[in-house]
Tab-separated table of C-alpha atoms in Angstrom:
chain	number	residue	atom	x	y	z
A	1	UNK	CA	112.441	-26.763	21.126
A	2	UNK	CA	112.236	-25.099	24.529
A	3	UNK	CA	110.572	-21.769	25.086
A	4	UNK	CA	111.713	-19.358	27.745
A	5	UNK	CA	109.360	-18.749	30.619
A	6	UNK	CA	109.593	-15.628	32.657
A	7	UNK	CA	108.281	-13.752	35.604
A	8	UNK	CA	107.773	-10.079	36.267
A	9	UNK	CA	110.037	-8.572	38.902
A	10	UNK	CA	108.130	-5.712	40.494
A	11	UNK	CA	109.172	-2.864	42.753
A	12	UNK	CA	112.823	-3.005	41.799
A	13	UNK	CA	115.525	-0.715	43.123
A	14	UNK	CA	115.135	1.670	40.182
A	15	UNK	CA	111.304	1.618	40.525
A	16	UNK	CA	110.610	-0.132	37.235
A	17	UNK	CA	109.202	-3.573	36.544
A	18	UNK	CA	110.987	-5.965	34.217
A	19	UNK	CA	110.503	-9.482	32.924
A	20	UNK	CA	113.201	-11.957	33.878
A	21	UNK	CA	113.389	-15.058	31.685
A	22	UNK	CA	114.454	-18.471	32.942
A	23	UNK	CA	115.841	-21.114	30.614
A	24	UNK	CA	114.006	-24.427	30.972
A	25	UNK	CA	117.284	-26.205	31.752
A	26	UNK	CA	117.691	-24.255	35.016
A	27	UNK	CA	114.185	-24.874	36.353
A	28	UNK	CA	115.013	-28.250	37.991
A	29	UNK	CA	117.802	-26.563	39.956
A	30	UNK	CA	115.470	-23.850	41.218
A	31	UNK	CA	112.930	-26.493	42.216
A	32	UNK	CA	115.669	-28.299	44.171
A	33	UNK	CA	116.648	-25.051	45.894
A	34	UNK	CA	113.028	-24.409	46.749
A	35	UNK	CA	112.803	-27.804	48.453
A	36	UNK	CA	116.005	-27.077	50.410
A	37	UNK	CA	114.840	-23.645	51.572
A	38	UNK	CA	111.520	-24.854	52.959
A	39	UNK	CA	109.384	-23.397	50.170
A	40	UNK	CA	110.508	-19.879	51.111
A	41	UNK	CA	109.374	-17.225	48.625
A	42	UNK	CA	113.042	-16.321	48.025
A	43	UNK	CA	115.420	-18.533	46.047
A	44	UNK	CA	118.302	-17.572	48.336
A	45	UNK	CA	116.594	-16.649	51.605
A	46	UNK	CA	118.328	-14.746	54.341
A	47	UNK	CA	118.119	-15.379	58.027
A	48	UNK	CA	116.493	-12.043	58.875
A	49	UNK	CA	112.987	-12.097	60.331
A	50	UNK	CA	111.425	-11.264	56.959
A	51	UNK	CA	113.615	-13.767	55.065
A	52	UNK	CA	115.501	-11.169	53.045
A	53	UNK	CA	119.188	-11.820	52.426
A	54	UNK	CA	121.432	-9.172	53.936
A	55	UNK	CA	124.662	-7.948	52.417
A	56	UNK	CA	127.408	-10.320	53.612
A	57	UNK	CA	129.739	-7.543	54.778
A	58	UNK	CA	132.022	-9.717	56.914
A	59	UNK	CA	132.677	-12.354	54.227
A	60	UNK	CA	133.288	-9.612	51.658
A	61	UNK	CA	135.762	-7.897	54.008
A	62	UNK	CA	137.584	-11.205	54.552
A	63	UNK	CA	137.851	-11.789	50.792
A	64	UNK	CA	139.215	-8.269	50.328
A	65	UNK	CA	141.767	-8.804	53.079
A	66	UNK	CA	142.983	-12.152	51.723
A	67	UNK	CA	143.110	-11.149	48.061
A	68	UNK	CA	144.027	-7.487	48.248
A	69	UNK	CA	141.079	-6.726	45.975
A	70	UNK	CA	138.750	-3.897	46.965
A	71	UNK	CA	135.130	-4.965	46.551
A	72	UNK	CA	132.103	-2.849	47.325
A	73	UNK	CA	128.678	-4.271	48.063
A	74	UNK	CA	125.711	-2.290	46.849
A	75	UNK	CA	122.064	-2.437	47.820
């Protein structure tokens, strides 16, 4: 039997901490991503100077244009 392991996400957008649980089956994938991203502290790092992923406004606009669906990105 597997047990869920978690981590505490601090300083969230709504100013509360919460525990996020990760199923053991997904951990190997995260480890693989970590190796691909150069051991960055973010799972999906951005290319900004601090490594934070920015909102992909241009790709979202292109998807909206091609599909006719109105999507809104939030921060």
